[in-house]
PDB file of C-alpha atoms and ligand atoms in Angstrom:
ATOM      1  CA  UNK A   1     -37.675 -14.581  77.415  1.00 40.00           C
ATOM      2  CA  UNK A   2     -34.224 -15.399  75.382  1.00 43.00           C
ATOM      3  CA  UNK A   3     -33.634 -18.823  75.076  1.00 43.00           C
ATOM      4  CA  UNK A   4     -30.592 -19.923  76.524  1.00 43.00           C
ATOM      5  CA  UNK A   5     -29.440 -22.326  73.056  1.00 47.00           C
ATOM      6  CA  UNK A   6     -30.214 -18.619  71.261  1.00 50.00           C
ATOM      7  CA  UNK A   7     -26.778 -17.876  72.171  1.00 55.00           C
ATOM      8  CA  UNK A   8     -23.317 -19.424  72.197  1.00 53.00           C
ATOM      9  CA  UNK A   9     -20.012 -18.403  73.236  1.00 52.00           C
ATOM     10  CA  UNK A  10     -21.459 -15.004  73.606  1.00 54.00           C
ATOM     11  CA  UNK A  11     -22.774 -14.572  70.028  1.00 64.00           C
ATOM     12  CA  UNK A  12     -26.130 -14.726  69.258  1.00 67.00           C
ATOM     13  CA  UNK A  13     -27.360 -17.604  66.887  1.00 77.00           C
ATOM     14  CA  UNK A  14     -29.425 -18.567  64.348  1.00 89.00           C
ATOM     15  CA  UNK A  15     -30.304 -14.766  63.241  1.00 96.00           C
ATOM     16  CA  UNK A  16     -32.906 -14.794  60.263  1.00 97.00           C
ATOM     17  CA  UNK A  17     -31.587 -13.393  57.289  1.00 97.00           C
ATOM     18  CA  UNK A  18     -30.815  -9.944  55.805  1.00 97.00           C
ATOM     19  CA  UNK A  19     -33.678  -8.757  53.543  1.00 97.00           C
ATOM     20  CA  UNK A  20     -32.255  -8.290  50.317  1.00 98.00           C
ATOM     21  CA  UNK A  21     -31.783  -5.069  49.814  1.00 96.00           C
ATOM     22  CA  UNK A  22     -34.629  -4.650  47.060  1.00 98.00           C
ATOM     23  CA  UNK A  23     -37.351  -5.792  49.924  1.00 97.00           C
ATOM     24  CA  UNK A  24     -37.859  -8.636  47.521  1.00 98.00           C
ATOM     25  CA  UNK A  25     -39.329 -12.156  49.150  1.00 98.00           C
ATOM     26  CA  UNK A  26     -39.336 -15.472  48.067  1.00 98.00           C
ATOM     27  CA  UNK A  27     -41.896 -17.027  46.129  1.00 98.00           C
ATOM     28  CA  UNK A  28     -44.865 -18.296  47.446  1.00 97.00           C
ATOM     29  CA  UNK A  29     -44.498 -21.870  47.015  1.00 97.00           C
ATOM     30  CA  UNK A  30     -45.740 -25.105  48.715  1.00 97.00           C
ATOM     31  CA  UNK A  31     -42.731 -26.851  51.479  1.00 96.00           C
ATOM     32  CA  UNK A  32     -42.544 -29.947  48.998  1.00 95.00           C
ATOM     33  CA  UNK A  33     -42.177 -27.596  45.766  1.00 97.00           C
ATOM     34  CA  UNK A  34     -38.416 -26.522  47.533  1.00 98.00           C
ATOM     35  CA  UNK A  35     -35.550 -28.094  46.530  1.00 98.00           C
ATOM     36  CA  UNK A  36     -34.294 -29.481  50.034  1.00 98.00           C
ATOM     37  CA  UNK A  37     -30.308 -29.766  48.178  1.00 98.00           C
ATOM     38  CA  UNK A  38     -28.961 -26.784  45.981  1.00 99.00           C
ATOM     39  CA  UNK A  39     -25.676 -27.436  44.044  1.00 99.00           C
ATOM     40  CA  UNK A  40     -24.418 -24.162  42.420  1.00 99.00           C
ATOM     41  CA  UNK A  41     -21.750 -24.204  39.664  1.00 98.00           C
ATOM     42  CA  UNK A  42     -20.678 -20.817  40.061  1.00 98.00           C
ATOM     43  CA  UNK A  43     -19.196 -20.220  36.747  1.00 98.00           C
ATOM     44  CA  UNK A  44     -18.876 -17.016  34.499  1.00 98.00           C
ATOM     45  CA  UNK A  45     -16.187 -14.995  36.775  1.00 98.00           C
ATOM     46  CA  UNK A  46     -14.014 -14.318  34.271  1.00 98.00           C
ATOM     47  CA  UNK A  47     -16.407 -13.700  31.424  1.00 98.00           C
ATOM     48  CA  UNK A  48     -17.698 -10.861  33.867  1.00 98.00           C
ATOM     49  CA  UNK A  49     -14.336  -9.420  34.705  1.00 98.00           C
ATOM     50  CA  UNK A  50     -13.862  -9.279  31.141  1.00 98.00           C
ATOM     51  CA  UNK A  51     -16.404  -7.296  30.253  1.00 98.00           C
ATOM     52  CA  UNK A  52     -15.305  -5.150  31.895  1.00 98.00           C
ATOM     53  CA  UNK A  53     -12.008  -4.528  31.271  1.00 98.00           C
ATOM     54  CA  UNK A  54     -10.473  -6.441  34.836  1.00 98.00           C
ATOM     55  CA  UNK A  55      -8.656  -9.323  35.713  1.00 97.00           C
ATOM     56  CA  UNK A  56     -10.393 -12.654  36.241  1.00 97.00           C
ATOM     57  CA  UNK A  57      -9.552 -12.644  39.752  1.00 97.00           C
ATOM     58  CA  UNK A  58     -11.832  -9.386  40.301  1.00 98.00           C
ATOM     59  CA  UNK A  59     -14.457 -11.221  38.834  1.00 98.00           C
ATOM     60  CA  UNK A  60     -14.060 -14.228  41.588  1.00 98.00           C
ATOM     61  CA  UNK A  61     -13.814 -11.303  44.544  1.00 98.00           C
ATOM     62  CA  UNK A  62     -17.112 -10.470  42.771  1.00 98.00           C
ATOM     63  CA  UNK A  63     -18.809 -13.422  43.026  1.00 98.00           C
ATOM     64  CA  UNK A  64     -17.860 -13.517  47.081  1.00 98.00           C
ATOM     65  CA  UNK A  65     -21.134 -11.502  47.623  1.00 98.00           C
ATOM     66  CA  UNK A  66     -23.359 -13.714  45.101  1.00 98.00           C
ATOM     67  CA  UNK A  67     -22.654 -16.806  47.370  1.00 98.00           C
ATOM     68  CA  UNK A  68     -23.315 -14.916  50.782  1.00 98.00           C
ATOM     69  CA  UNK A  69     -26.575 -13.396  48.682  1.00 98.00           C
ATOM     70  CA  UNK A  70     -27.747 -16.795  47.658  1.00 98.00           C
ATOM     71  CA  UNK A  71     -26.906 -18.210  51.522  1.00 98.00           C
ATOM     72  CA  UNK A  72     -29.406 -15.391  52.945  1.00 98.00           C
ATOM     73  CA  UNK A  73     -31.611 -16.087  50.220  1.00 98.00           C
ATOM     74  CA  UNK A  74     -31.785 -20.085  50.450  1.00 98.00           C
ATOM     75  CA  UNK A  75     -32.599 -19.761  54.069  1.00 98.00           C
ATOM     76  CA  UNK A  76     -35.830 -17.139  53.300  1.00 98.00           C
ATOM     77  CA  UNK A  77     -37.366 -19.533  51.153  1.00 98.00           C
ATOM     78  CA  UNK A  78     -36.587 -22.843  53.081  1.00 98.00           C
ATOM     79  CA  UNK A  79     -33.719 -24.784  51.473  1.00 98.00           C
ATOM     80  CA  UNK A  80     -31.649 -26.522  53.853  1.00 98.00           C
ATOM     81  CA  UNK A  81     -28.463 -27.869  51.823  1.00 99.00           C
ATOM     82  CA  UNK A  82     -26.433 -25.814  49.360  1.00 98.00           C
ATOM     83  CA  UNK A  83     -22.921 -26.611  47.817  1.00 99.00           C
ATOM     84  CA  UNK A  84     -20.906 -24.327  46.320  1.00 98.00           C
ATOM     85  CA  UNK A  85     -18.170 -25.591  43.939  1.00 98.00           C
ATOM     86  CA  UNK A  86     -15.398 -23.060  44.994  1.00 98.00           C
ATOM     87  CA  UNK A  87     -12.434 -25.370  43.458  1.00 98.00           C
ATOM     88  CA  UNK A  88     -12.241 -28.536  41.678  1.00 98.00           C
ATOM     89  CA  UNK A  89      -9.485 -30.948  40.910  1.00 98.00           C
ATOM     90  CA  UNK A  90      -9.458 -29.636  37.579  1.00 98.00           C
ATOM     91  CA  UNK A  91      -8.795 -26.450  38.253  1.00 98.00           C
ATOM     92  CA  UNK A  92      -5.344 -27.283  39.164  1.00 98.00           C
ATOM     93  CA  UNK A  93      -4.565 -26.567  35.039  1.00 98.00           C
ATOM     94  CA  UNK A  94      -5.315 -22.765  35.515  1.00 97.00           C
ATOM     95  CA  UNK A  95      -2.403 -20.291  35.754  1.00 96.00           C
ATOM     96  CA  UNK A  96      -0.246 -20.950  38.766  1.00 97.00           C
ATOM     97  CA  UNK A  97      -1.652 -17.652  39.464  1.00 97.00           C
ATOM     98  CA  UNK A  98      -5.096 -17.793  39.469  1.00 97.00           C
ATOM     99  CA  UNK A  99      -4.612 -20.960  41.402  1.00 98.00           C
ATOM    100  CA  UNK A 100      -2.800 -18.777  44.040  1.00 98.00           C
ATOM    101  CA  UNK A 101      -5.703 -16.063  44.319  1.00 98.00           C
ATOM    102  CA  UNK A 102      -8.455 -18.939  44.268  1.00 98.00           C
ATOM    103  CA  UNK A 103      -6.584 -20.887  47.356  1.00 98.00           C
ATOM    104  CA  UNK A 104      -5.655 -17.522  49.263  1.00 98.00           C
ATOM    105  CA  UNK A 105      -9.742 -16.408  48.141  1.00 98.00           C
ATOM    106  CA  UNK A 106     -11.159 -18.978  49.191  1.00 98.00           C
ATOM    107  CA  UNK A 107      -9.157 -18.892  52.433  1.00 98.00           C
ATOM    108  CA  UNK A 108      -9.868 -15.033  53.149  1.00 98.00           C
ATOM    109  CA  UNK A 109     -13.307 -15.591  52.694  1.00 98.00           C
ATOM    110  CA  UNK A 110     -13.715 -18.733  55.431  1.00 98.00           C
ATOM    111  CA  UNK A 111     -12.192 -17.083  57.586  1.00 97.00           C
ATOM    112  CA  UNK A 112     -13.933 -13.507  57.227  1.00 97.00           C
ATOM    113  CA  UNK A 113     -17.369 -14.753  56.684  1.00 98.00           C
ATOM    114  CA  UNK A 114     -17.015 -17.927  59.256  1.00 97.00           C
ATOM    115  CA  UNK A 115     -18.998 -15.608  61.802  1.00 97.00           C
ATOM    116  CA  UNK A 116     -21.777 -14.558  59.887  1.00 97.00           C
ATOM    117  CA  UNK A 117     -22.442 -18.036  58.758  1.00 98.00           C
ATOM    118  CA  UNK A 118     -22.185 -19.255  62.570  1.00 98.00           C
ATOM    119  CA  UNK A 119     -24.696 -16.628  63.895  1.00 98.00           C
ATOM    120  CA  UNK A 120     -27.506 -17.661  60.832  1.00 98.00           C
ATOM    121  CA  UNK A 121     -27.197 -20.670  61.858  1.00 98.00           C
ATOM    122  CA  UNK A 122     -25.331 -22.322  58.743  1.00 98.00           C
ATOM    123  CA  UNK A 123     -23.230 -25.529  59.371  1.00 98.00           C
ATOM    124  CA  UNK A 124     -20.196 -25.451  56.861  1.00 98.00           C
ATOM    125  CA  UNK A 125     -18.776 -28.554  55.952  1.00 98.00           C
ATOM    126  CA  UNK A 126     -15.466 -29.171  53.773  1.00 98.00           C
ATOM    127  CA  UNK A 127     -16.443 -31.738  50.470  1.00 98.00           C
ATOM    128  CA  UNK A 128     -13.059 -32.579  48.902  1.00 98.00           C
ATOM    129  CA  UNK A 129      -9.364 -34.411  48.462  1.00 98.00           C
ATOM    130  CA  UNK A 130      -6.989 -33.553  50.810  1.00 98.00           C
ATOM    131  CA  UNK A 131      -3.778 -34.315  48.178  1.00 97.00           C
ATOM    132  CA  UNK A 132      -2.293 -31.283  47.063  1.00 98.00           C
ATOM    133  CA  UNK A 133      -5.068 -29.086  48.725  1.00 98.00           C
ATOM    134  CA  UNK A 134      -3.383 -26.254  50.117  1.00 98.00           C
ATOM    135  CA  UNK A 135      -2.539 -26.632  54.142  1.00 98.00           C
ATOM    136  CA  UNK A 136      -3.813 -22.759  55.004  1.00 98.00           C
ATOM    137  CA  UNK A 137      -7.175 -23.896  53.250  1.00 98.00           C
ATOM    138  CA  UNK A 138      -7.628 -27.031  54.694  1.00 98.00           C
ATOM    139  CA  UNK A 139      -7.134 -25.481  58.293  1.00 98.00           C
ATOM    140  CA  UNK A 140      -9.480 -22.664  57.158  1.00 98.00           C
ATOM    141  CA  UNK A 141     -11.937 -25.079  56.302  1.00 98.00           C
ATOM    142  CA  UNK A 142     -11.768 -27.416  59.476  1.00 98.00           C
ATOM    143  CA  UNK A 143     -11.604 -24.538  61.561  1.00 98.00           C
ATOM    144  CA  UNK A 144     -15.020 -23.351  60.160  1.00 98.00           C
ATOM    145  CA  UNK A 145     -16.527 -26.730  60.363  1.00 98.00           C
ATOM    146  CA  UNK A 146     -15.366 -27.056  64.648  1.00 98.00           C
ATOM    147  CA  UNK A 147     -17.290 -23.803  64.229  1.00 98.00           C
ATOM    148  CA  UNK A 148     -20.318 -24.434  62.893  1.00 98.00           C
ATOM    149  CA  UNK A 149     -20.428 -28.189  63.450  1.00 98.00           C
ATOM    150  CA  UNK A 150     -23.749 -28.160  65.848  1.00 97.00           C
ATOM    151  CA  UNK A 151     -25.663 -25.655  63.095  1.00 98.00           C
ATOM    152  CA  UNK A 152     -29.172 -26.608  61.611  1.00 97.00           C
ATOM    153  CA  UNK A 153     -30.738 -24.150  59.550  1.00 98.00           C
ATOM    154  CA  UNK A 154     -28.743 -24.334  56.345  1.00 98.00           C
ATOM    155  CA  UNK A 155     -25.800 -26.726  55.714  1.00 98.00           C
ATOM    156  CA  UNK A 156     -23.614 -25.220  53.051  1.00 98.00           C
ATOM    157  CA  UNK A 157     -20.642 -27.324  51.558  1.00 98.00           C
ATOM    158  CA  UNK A 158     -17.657 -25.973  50.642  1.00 98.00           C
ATOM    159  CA  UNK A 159     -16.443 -28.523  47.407  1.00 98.00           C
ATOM    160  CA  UNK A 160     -12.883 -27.346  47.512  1.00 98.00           C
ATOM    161  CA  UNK A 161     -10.440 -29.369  45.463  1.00 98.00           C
ATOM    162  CA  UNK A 162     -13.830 -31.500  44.909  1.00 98.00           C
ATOM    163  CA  UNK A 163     -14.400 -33.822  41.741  1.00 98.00           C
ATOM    164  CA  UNK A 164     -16.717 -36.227  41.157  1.00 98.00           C
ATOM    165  CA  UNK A 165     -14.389 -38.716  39.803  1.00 98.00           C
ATOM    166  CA  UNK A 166     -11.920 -37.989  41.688  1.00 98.00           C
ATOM    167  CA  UNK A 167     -14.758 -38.554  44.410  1.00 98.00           C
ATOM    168  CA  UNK A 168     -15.371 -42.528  42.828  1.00 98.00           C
ATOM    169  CA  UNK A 169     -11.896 -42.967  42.101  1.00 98.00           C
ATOM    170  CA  UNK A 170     -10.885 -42.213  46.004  1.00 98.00           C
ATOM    171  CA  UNK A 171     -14.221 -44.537  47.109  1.00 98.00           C
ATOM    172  CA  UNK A 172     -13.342 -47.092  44.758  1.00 98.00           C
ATOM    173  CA  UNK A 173     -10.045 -47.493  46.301  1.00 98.00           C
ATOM    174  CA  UNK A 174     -10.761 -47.271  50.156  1.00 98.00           C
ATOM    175  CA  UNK A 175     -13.474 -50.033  48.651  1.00 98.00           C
ATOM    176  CA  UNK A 176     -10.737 -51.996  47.288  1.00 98.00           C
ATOM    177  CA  UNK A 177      -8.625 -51.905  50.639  1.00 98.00           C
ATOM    178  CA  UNK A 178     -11.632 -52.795  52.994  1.00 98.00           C
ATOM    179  CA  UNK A 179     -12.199 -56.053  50.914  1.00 97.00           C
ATOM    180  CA  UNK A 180      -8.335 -56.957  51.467  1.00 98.00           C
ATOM    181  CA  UNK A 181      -8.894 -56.257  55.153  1.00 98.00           C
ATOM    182  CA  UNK A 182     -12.082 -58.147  54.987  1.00 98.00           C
ATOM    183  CA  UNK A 183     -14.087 -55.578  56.356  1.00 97.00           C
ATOM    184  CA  UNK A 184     -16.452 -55.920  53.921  1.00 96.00           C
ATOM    185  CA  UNK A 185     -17.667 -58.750  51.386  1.00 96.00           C
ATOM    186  CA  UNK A 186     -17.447 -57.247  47.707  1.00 95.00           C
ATOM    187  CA  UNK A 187     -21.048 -58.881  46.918  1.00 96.00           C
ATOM    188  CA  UNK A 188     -22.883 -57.184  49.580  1.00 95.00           C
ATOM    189  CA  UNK A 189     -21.867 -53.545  48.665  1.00 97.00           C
ATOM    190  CA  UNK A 190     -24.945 -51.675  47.916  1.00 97.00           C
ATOM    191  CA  UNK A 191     -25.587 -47.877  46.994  1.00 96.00           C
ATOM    192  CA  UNK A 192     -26.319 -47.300  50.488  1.00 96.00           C
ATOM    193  CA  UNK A 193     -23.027 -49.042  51.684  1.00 96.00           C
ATOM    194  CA  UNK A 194     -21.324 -47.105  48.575  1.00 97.00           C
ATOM    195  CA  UNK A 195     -22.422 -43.660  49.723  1.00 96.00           C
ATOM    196  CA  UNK A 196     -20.430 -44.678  53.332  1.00 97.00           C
ATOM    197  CA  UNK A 197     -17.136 -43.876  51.238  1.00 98.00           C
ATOM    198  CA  UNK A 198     -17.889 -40.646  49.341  1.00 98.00           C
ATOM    199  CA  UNK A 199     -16.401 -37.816  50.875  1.00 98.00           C
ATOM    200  CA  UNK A 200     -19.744 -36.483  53.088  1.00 98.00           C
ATOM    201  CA  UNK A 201     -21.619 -39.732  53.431  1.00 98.00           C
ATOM    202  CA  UNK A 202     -24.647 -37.108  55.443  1.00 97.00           C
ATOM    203  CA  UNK A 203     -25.149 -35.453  51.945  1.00 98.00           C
ATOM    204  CA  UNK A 204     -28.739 -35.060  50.590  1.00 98.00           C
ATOM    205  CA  UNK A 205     -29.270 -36.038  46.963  1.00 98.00           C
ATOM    206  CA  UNK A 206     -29.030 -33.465  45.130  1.00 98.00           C
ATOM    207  CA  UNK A 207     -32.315 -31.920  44.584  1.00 98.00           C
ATOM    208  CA  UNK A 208     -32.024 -28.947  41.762  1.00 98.00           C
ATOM    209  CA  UNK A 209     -28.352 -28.135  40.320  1.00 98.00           C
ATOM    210  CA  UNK A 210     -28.048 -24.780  39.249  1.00 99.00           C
ATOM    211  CA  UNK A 211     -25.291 -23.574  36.276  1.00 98.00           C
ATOM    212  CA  UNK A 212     -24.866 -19.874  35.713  1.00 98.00           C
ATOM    213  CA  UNK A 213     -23.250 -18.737  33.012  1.00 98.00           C
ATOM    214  CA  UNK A 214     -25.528 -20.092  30.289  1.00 98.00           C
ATOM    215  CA  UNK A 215     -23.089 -23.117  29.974  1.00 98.00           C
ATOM    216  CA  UNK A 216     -25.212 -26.524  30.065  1.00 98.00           C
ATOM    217  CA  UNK A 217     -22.048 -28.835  31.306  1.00 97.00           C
ATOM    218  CA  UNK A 218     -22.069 -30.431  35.163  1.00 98.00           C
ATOM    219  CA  UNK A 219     -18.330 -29.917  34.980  1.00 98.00           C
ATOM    220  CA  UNK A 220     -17.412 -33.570  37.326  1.00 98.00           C
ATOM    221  CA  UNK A 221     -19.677 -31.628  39.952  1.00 98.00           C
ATOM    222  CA  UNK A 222     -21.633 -34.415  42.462  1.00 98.00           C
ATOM    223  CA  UNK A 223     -22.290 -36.779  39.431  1.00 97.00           C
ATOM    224  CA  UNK A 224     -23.252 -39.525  42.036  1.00 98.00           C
ATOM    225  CA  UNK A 225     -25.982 -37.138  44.228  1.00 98.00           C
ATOM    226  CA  UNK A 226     -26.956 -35.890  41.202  1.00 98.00           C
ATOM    227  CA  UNK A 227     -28.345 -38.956  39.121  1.00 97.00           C
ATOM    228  CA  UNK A 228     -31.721 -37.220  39.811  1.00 96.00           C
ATOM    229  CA  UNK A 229     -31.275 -33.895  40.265  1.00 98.00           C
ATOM    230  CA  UNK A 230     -33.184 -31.577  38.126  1.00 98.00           C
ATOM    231  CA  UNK A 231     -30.904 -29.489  35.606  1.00 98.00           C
ATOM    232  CA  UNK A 232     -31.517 -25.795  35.525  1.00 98.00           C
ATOM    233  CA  UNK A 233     -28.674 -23.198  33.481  1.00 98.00           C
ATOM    234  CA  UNK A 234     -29.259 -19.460  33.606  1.00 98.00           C
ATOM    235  CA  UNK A 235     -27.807 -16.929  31.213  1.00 98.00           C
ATOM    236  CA  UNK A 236     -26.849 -14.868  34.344  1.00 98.00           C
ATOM    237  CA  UNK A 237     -22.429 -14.301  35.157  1.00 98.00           C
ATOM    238  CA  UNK A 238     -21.988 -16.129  38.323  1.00 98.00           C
ATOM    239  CA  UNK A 239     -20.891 -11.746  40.268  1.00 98.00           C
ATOM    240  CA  UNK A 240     -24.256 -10.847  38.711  1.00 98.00           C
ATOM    241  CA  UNK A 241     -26.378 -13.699  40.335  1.00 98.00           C
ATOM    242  CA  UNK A 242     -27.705 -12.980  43.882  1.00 98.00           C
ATOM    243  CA  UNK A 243     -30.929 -14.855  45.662  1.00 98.00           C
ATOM    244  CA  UNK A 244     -33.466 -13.630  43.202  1.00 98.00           C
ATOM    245  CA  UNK A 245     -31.155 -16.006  40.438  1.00 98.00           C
ATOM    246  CA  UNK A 246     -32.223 -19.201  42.928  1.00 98.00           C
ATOM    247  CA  UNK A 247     -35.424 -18.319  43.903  1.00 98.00           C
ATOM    248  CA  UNK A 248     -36.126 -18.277  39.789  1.00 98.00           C
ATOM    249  CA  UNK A 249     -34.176 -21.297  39.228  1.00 98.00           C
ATOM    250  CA  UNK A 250     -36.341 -22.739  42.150  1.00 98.00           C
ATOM    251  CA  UNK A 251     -39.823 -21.796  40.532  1.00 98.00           C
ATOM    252  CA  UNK A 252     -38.700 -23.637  37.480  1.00 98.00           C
ATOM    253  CA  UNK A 253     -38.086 -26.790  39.449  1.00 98.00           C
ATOM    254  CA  UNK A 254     -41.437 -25.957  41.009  1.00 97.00           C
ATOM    255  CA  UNK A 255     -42.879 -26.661  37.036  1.00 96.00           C
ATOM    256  CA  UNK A 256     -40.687 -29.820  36.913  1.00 95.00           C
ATOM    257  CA  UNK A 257     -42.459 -33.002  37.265  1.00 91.00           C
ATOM    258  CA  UNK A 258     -40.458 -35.691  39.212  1.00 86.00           C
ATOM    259  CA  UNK A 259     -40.592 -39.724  38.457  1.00 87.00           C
ATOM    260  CA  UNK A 260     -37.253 -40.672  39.694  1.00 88.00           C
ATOM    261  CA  UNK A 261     -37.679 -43.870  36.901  1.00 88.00           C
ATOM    262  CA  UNK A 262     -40.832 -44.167  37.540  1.00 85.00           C
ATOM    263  CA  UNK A 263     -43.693 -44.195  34.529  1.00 79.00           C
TER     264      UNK A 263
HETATM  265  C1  FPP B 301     -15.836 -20.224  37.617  1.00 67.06           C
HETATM  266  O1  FPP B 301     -15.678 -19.009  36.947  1.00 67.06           O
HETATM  267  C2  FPP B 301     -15.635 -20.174  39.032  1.00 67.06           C
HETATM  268  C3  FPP B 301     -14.664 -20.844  39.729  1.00 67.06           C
HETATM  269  C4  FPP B 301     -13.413 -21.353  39.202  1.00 67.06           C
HETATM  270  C5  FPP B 301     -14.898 -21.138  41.117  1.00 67.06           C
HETATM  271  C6  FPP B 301     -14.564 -20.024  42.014  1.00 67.06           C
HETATM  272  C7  FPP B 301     -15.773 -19.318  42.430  1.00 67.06           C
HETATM  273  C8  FPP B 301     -15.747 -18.205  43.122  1.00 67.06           C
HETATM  274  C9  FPP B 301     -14.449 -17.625  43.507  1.00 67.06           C
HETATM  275  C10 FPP B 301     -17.029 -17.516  43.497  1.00 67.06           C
HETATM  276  C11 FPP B 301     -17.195 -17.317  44.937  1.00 67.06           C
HETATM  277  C12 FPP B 301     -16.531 -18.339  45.774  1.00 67.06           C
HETATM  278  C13 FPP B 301     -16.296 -18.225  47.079  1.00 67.06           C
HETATM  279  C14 FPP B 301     -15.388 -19.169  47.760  1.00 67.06           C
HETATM  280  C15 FPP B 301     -16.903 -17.158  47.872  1.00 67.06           C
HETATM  281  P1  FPP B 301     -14.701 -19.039  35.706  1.00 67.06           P
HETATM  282  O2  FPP B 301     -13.403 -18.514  36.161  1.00 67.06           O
HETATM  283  O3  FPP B 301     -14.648 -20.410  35.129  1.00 67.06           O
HETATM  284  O4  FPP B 301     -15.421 -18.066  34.705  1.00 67.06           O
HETATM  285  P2  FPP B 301     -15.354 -18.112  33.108  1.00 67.06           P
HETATM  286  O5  FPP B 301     -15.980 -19.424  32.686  1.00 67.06           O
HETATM  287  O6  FPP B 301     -16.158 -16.925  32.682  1.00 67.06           O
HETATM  288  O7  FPP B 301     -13.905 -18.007  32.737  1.00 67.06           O
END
């Protein structure tokens, strides 16, 4: 018998993912060996494009099918948060007109893949500054997250227009103005009460943070949830990476031994 919550608004959810297309499956690992929180710096588009002869921007259209790859992928071996840093306040410096393709890109691909990620069963949630973001995007990206809002089997944020300082800095003001309002006593903020102000409070620590590229930099990316979060960098161009690049970053966390401080 179909269950009834296997289907919403006509479309059926929570579909398992595709297969990769090599018949390839996840390691065999033990539940508490996974990473539950994936951040991936997806960085080596233009190096890629390069290579081979194209314009940056082909190499970002390229790394489109990496993401959706890795999304399919996380799900088959049991992660249940990734973040993908599509844009970050930094990237404002880049040519007015690779800023133009990456807003427009990353706009396309919301709304094109918004489906796909609604019928796996993916919640997508927006992790950024509004200021200066681009309007199209921003609607883009709240439309997805109305969309998606009630998913469970994979949250994936979207840092767009995300820094980490720029993350403290904006906390660290709406701080400042609660204590003038008095809604909260400056010598009772704790970490927990800190985390209340970042821009997705519901955010997982970040578990393993994953750099391709070969670059060993964290680039301003989730500095706070990722005080703890095992480092891995792999000599792979972000278009060339699929799920077989996390499930091997995720069997070298496996190896990692965890003490969070502790002796
Ligand atoms: C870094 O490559 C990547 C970015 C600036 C982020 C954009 C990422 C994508 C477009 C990949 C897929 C994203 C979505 C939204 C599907 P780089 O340009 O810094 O590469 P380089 O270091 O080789 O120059």
């Amino acid at each position: 018998m179909v269950k009834k919550k296997s289907k919403v608004g006509g479309r059926k959810k929570n579909t398992p993912p595709t297969p990769h297309r090599t018949g390839v499956t996840p390691p065999k690992l033990d539940a508490k060996q996974i990473p539950n929180h994936v951040a991936l710096v997806m960085d080596g588009n233009g190096r890629w494009a390069k290579q081979r002869g194209l314009a940056r921007t082909a190499g970002h259209e390229a790394g489109e099918a990496s993401l959706l790859d890795m999304v399919h992928g996380a799900i088959e071996i049991g992660v249940k948060e990734l973040s993908a840093y599509a844009f970050s306040t930094e990237n404002w410096r880049r040519s007015p007109e690779e800023v133009k393709f990456l807003m427009e890109f990353n706009r396309q691909v919301l709304r094109k893949r918004r489906d796909e990620m609604n019928d796996l069963g993916v919640k997508i949630r927006w992790v950024g500054r509004e200021k200066r973001l681009w309007s199209g995007v921003l609607k883009e990206l709240k439309e997805a997250q109305e969309l998606t809002k009630n998913n469970k089997v994979l949250t994936l944020n979207m840092c767009v227009n995300y820094g980490g300082r720029a993350e403290m800095l904006d906390a660290a003001v709406a701080i400042a103005k609660d204590a003038l309002k008095k809604k909260i006593k400056p010598d009772s903020l704790s970490e927990k009460s800190l985390n209340k102000y970042l821009y997705a409070p519901q955010m997982r620590d970040v578990d393993l943070f994953l750099r391709s590229s070969g670059e060993q930099r964290t680039s301003n990316f989730l500095m706070w949830q990722s005080a703890y979060a095992e480092m891995v960098f792999l000599d792979v161009l972000w278009p060339d990476a699929d799920r077989r690049t996390l499930w091997k970053a995720i069997e070298i966390y496996a190896e990692r031994e965890r003490r969070f401080g502790k002796a």
